[in-house]
XYZ file of C-alpha atoms in Angstrom:
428
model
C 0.000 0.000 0.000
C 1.416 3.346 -0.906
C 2.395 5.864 1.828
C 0.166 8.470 1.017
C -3.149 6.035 1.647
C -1.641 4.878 4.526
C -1.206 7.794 6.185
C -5.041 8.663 5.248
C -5.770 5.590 6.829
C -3.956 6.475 10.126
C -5.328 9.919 10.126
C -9.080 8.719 9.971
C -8.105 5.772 12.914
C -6.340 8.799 15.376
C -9.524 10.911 14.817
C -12.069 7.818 15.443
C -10.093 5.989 17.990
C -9.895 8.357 20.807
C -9.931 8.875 25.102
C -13.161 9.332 26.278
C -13.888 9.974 29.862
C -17.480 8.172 30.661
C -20.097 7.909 28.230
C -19.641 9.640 24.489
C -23.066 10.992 24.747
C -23.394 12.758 28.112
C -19.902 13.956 27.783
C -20.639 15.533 24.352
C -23.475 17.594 25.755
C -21.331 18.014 28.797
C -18.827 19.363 26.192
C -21.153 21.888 24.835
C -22.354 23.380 27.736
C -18.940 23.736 28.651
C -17.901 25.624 25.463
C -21.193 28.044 25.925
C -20.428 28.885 29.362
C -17.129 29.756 28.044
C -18.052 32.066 25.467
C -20.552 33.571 28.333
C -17.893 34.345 30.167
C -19.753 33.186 33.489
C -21.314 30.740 35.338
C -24.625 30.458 33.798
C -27.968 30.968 35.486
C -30.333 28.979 33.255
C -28.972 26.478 30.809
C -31.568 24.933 28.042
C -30.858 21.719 26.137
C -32.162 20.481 23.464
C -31.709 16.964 21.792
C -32.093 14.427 18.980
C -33.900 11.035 19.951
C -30.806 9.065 19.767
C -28.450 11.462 21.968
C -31.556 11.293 24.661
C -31.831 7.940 24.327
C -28.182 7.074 25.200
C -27.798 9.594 27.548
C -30.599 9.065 29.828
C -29.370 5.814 32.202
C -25.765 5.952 32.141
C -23.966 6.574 35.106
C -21.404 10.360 35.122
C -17.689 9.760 36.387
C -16.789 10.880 39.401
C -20.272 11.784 40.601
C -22.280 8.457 41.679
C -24.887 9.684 39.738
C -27.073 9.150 36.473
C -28.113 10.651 33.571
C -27.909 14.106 32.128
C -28.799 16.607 34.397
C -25.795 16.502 36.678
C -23.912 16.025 33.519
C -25.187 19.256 32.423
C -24.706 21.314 35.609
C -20.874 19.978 35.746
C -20.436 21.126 32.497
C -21.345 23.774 33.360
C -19.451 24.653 36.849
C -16.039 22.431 36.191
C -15.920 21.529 32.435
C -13.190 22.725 30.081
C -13.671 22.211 26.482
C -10.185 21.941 25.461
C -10.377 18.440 27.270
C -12.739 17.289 24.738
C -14.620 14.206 25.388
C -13.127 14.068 28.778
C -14.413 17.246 29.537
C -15.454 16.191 33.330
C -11.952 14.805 33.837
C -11.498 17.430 36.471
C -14.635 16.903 38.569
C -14.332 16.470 42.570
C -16.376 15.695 45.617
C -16.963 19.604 46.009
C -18.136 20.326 42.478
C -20.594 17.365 43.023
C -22.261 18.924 45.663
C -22.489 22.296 43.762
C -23.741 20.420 40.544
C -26.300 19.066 42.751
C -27.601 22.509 44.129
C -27.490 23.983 40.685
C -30.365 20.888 39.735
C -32.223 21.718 42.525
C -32.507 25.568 42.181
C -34.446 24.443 38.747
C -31.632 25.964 36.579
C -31.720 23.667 33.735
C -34.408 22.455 31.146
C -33.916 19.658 28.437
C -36.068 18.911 25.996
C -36.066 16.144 22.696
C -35.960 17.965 19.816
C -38.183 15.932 17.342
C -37.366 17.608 13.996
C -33.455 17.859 14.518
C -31.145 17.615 11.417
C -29.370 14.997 12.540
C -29.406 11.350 14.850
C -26.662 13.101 16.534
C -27.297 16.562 17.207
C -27.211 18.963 21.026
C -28.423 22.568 21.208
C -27.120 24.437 23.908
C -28.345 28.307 25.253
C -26.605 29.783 28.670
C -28.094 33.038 29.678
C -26.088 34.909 32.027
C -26.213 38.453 34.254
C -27.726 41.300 32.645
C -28.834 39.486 29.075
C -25.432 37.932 28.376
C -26.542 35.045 26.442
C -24.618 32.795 24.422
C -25.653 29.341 22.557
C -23.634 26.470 20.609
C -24.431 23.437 18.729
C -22.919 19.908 17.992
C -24.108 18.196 15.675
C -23.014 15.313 13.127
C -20.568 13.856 15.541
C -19.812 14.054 19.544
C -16.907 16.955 19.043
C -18.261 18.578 15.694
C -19.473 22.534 16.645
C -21.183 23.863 14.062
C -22.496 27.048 15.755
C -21.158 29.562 18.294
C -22.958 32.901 18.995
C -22.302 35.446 21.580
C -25.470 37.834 22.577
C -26.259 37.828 18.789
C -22.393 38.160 17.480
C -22.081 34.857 15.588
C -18.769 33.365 16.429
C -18.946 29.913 14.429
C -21.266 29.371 11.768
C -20.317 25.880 9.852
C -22.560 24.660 7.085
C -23.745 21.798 8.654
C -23.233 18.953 6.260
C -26.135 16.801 6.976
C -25.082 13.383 5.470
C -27.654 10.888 5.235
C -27.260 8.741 8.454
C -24.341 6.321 7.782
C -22.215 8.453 5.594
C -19.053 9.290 6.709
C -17.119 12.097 5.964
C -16.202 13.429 2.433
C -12.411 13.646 3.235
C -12.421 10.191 4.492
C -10.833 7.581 2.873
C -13.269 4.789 1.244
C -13.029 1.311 2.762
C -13.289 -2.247 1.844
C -12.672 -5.065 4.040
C -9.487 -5.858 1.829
C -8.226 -2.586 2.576
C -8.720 -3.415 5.976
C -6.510 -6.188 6.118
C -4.010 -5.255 3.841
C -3.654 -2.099 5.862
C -3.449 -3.893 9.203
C -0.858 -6.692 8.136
C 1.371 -4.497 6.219
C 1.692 -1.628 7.141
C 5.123 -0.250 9.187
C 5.171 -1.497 12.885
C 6.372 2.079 14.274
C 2.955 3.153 12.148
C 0.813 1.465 14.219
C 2.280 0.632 17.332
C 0.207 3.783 18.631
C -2.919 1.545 19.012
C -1.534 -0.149 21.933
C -2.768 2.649 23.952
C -6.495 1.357 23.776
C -5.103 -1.471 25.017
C -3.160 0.475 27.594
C -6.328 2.401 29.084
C -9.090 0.010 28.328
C -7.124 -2.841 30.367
C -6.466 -0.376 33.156
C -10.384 0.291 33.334
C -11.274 -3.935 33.309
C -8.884 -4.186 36.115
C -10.366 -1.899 38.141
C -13.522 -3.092 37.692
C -12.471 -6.760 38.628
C -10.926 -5.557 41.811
C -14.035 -3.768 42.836
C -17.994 -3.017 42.315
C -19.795 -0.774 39.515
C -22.446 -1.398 37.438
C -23.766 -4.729 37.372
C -20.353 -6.149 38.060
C -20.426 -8.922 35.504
C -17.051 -8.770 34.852
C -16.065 -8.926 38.437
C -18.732 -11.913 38.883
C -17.279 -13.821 36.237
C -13.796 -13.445 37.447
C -14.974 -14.611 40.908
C -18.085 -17.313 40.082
C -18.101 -17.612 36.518
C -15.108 -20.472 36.417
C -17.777 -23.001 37.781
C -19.636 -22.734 34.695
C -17.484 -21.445 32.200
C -13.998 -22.797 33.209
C -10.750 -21.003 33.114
C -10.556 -20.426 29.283
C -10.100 -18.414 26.730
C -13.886 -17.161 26.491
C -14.245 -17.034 30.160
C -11.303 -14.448 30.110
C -12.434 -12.690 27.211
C -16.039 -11.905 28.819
C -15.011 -11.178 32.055
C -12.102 -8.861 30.866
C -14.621 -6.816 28.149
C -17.239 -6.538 30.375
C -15.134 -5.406 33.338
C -14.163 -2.628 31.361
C -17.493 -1.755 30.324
C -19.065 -2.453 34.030
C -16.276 0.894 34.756
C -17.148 3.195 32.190
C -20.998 2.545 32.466
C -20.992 2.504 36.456
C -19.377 5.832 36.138
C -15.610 5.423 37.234
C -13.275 8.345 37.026
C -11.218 6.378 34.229
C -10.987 7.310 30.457
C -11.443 4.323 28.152
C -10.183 4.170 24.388
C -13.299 4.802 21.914
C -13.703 3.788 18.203
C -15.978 5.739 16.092
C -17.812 8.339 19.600
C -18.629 5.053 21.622
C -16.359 4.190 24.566
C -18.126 0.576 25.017
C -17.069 0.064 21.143
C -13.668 0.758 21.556
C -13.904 -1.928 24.727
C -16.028 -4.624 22.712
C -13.310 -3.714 19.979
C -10.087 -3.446 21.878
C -10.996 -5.934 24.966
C -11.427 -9.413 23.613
C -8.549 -9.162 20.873
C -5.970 -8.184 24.439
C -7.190 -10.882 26.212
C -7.165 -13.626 23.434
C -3.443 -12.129 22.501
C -2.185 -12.298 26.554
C -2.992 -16.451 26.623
C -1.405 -17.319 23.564
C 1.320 -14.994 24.469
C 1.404 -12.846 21.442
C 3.880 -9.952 21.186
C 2.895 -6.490 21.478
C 3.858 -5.955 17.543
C 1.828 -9.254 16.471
C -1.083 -7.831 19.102
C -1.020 -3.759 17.721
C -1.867 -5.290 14.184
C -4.419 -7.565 15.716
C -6.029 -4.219 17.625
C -5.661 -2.280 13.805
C -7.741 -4.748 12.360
C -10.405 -4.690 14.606
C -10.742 -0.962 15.344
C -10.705 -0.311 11.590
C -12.850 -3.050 10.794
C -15.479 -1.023 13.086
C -14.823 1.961 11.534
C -15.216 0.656 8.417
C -18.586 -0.675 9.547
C -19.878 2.064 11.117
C -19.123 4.621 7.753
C -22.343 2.750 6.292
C -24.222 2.567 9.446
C -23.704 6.337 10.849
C -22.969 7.390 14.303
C -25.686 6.463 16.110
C -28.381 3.434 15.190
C -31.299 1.787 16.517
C -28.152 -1.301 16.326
C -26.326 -1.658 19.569
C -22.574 -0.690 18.550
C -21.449 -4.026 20.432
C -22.412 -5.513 16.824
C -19.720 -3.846 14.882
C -17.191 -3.469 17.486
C -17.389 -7.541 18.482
C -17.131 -7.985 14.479
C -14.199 -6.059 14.892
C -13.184 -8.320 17.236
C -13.762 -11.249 15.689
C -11.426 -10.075 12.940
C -8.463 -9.289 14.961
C -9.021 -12.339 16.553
C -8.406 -14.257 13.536
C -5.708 -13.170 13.232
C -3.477 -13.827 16.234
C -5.123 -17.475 15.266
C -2.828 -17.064 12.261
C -5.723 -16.702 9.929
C -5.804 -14.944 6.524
C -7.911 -12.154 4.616
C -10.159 -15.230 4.087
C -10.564 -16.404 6.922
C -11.512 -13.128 8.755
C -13.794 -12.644 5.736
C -15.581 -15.966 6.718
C -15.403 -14.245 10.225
C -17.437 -11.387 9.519
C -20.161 -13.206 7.680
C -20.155 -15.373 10.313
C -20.824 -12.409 12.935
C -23.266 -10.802 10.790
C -25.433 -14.026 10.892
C -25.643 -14.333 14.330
C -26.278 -10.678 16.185
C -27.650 -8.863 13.739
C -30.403 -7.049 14.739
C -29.508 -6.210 18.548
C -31.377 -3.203 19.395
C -29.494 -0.246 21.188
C -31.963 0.704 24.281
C -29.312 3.415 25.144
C -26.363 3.457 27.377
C -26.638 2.519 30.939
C -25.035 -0.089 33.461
C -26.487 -3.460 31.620
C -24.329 -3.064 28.282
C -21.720 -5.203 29.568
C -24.067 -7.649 29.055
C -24.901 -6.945 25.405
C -21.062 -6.374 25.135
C -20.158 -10.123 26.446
C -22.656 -11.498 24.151
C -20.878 -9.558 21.249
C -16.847 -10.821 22.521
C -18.284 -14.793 23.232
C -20.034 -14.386 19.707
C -16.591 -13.272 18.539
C -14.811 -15.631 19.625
C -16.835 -18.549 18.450
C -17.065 -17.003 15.001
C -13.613 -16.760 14.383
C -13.181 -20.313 15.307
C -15.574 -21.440 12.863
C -13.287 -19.601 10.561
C -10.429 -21.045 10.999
C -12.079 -24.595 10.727
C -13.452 -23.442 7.159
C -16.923 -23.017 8.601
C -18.600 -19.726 7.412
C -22.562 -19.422 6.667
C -23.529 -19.635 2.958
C -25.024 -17.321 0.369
C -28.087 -19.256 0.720
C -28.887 -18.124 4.563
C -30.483 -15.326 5.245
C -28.921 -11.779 4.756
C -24.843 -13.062 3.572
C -23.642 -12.584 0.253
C -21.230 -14.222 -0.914
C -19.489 -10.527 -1.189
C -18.335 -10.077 2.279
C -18.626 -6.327 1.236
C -22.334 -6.594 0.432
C -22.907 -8.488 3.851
C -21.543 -5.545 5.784
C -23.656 -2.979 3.542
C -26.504 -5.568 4.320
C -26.329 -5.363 8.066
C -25.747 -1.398 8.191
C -29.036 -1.099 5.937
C -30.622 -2.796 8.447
C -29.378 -1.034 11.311
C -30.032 2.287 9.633
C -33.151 2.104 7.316
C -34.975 -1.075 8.280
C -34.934 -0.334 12.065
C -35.582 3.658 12.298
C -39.271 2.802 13.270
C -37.577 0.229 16.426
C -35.432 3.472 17.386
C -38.489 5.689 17.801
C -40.753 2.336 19.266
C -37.489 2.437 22.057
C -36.909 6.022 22.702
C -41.044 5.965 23.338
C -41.000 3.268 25.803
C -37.787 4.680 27.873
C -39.351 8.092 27.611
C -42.511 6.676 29.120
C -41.635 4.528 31.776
């Protein structure tokens, strides 16, 4: 592959696989408010948010680092009173015990509203207005993906005014370089080790967040439970280690521990499900870290890959792609070839296709260890010459046109289960 489309290809993985500080959603609105109440220039007195479906949807259950709390209103009023923008996605990295307590007061005085907006141009997509002392008033808006302002305005003086480029849902953007799954793999086995030995730092951070989750309680504590009970029934094996490591990680991020995880594509539990099971597959074979940071390309581009067809945010949990990933990068510390992780992927798409995303909260680890047993099991099939046929169900025999037929799925086929979901969580 020639330098030039490698280097494309390593820009678009540094901008999709990224730190993220708790949940991608609640920190990106936590993010916004942030940049408002900068431009204010004060601590706001009322703050007004306003929402796609999907954002609401994944923001609503999820537990906010640092806080022991859920959901977006405290996320909001940290923003708010501690957040700096310039940290990005890990905006709340700076919260305390103190600012807590103040975030908690600042809910109770009444001080913020959030509403769904219905009509918004895109799945992804947070309106933010502070108003301050003496009409200071200032508003922003992200909107196409979790760091993407496309409007900044200061009491009427427009700061940031972006044509927002509202690709259809799944599109990725115009600058980014196309994918096939061939790419994919000739990218990840070929290309220079000092390239991509970067990656290793998802495996760096999202190992550091599993062990603390196995050496203590958040969430539901699968990860923890399987590390402690789950040998009984599962033995000490490969798959044991690989769901109790993914979901330990998960169990962190979701149960809201002051710990940044590695993301792929704005989802912190996709750069786990993507990152998780390939680290603990490579640690009991004993693979290198060079033979393990082209194992971890493959999957995280794989994902990325995967998600430029299905868009940011889907009414199809993101363990799907992410555990396809996976599956991938497993294959190849198995010392399997671009056919074999093609058989892989067809192999993952006709099993899990179809899980629905019912937002992020504490229980994804449970999706998420369905998704890293699933890719486990699929990449042994693969490596045994077992892959499902052309003849079942939605695989081609184009492992191209399988991927393109699970994203259509995910983002055409099941936009009226997304609104069906956000109705019943909304309505509880």
């Amino acid at each position: 592959m020639e330098k030039q489309k490698r280097e494309e290809i390593i820009k678009l993985i540094k901008r999709e696989v990224v730190p993220a500080m708790g949940c991608t959603e609640p920190a990106a609105v936590a993010l916004c408010v942030a940049k408002v109440k900068e431009i204010l220039g004060e601590i706001p007195r009322k703050i007004e948010v306003s929402l796609s479906g999907n954002m609401l949807k994944n923001a609503m259950g999820v537990g906010i680092p640092g806080t022991g709390m859920i959901g977006l209103p405290i996320a909001i009023a940290l923003g708010a009173l501690t957040g700096k923008s310039e940290y990005g996605l890990e905006v709340l990295k700076d919260v305390n015990p103190e600012n807590v307590e103040l975030g908690k007061k600042f809910i109770e005085e009444g001080r913020i509203k959030i509403t769904h907006q219905k009509d918004a141009p895109s799945i992804l997509h947070i309106e933010v207005e502070c108003d301050g002392e003496a009409e200071n008033h200032a508003k922003g808006i992200i909107s196409g993906s979790h760091t993407n302002f496309v409007y900044l305005e200061h009491n009427g003086d427009i700061i940031l005014n972006k044509e927002e480029k509202q690709n259809s849902p799944g599109e990725g953007e115009d600058s980014d370089v196309k994918l096939d799954l061939a790419t994919v793999f000739e990218f990840a086995t070929t290309a220079p080790d000092e390239e991509i030995e970067f990656i290793l730092e998802a495996k760096r951070l999202n190992k550091a967040a599993a062990e603390l989750a196995l050496n203590s309680e958040y969430g539901h504590s699968l990860g923890h439970t399987m590390s402690q009970k789950g040998k009984t029934l599962f033995g000490d094996s490969p798959l044991s280690h690989i769901i109790s490591y993914t979901s330990a990680a998960c169990d962190a991020r979701m149960g809201g521990a002051q710990i940044a995880v590695m993301s792929n594509s704005g989802s912190g539990n996709q750069g786990i499900c993507a990152t998780m099971p390939v680290v603990s597959y490579a640690e009991d074979i004993e693979a290198d870290d060079k033979t393990l940071a082209r194992a971890l390309i493959l999957s995280h581009l794989t994902s990325i890959y995967i998600k430029q067809s299905l868009g940011r945010l889907s009414a199809l949990c993101g363990c799907v792609v992410a555990s396809t990933g996976a599956s991938s990068g497993i294959v190849y510390l198995m010392g399997g070839g671009y056919n074999e992780v093609s058989a892989a992927v067809k192999n993952m798409i006709a099993n899990i296709t179809g899980m629905i995303c019912d937002g992020a909260k504490p229980s994804c680890s449970l999706k998420i260890s369905s998704g890293a047993g699933t890719a486990l099991m699929s990449a042994m099939l693969a490596m045994e010459n077992k892959c499902v046929t052309e003849a079942e169900g939605i695989i081609c025999d184009d492992v191209d046109k399988s991927i393109h037929n699970l994203t259509s799925i995910g983002r055409e086929a099941m936009q009226a289960t997304d609104r069906l979901v956000l109705h019943i969580m909304t309505n509880k």
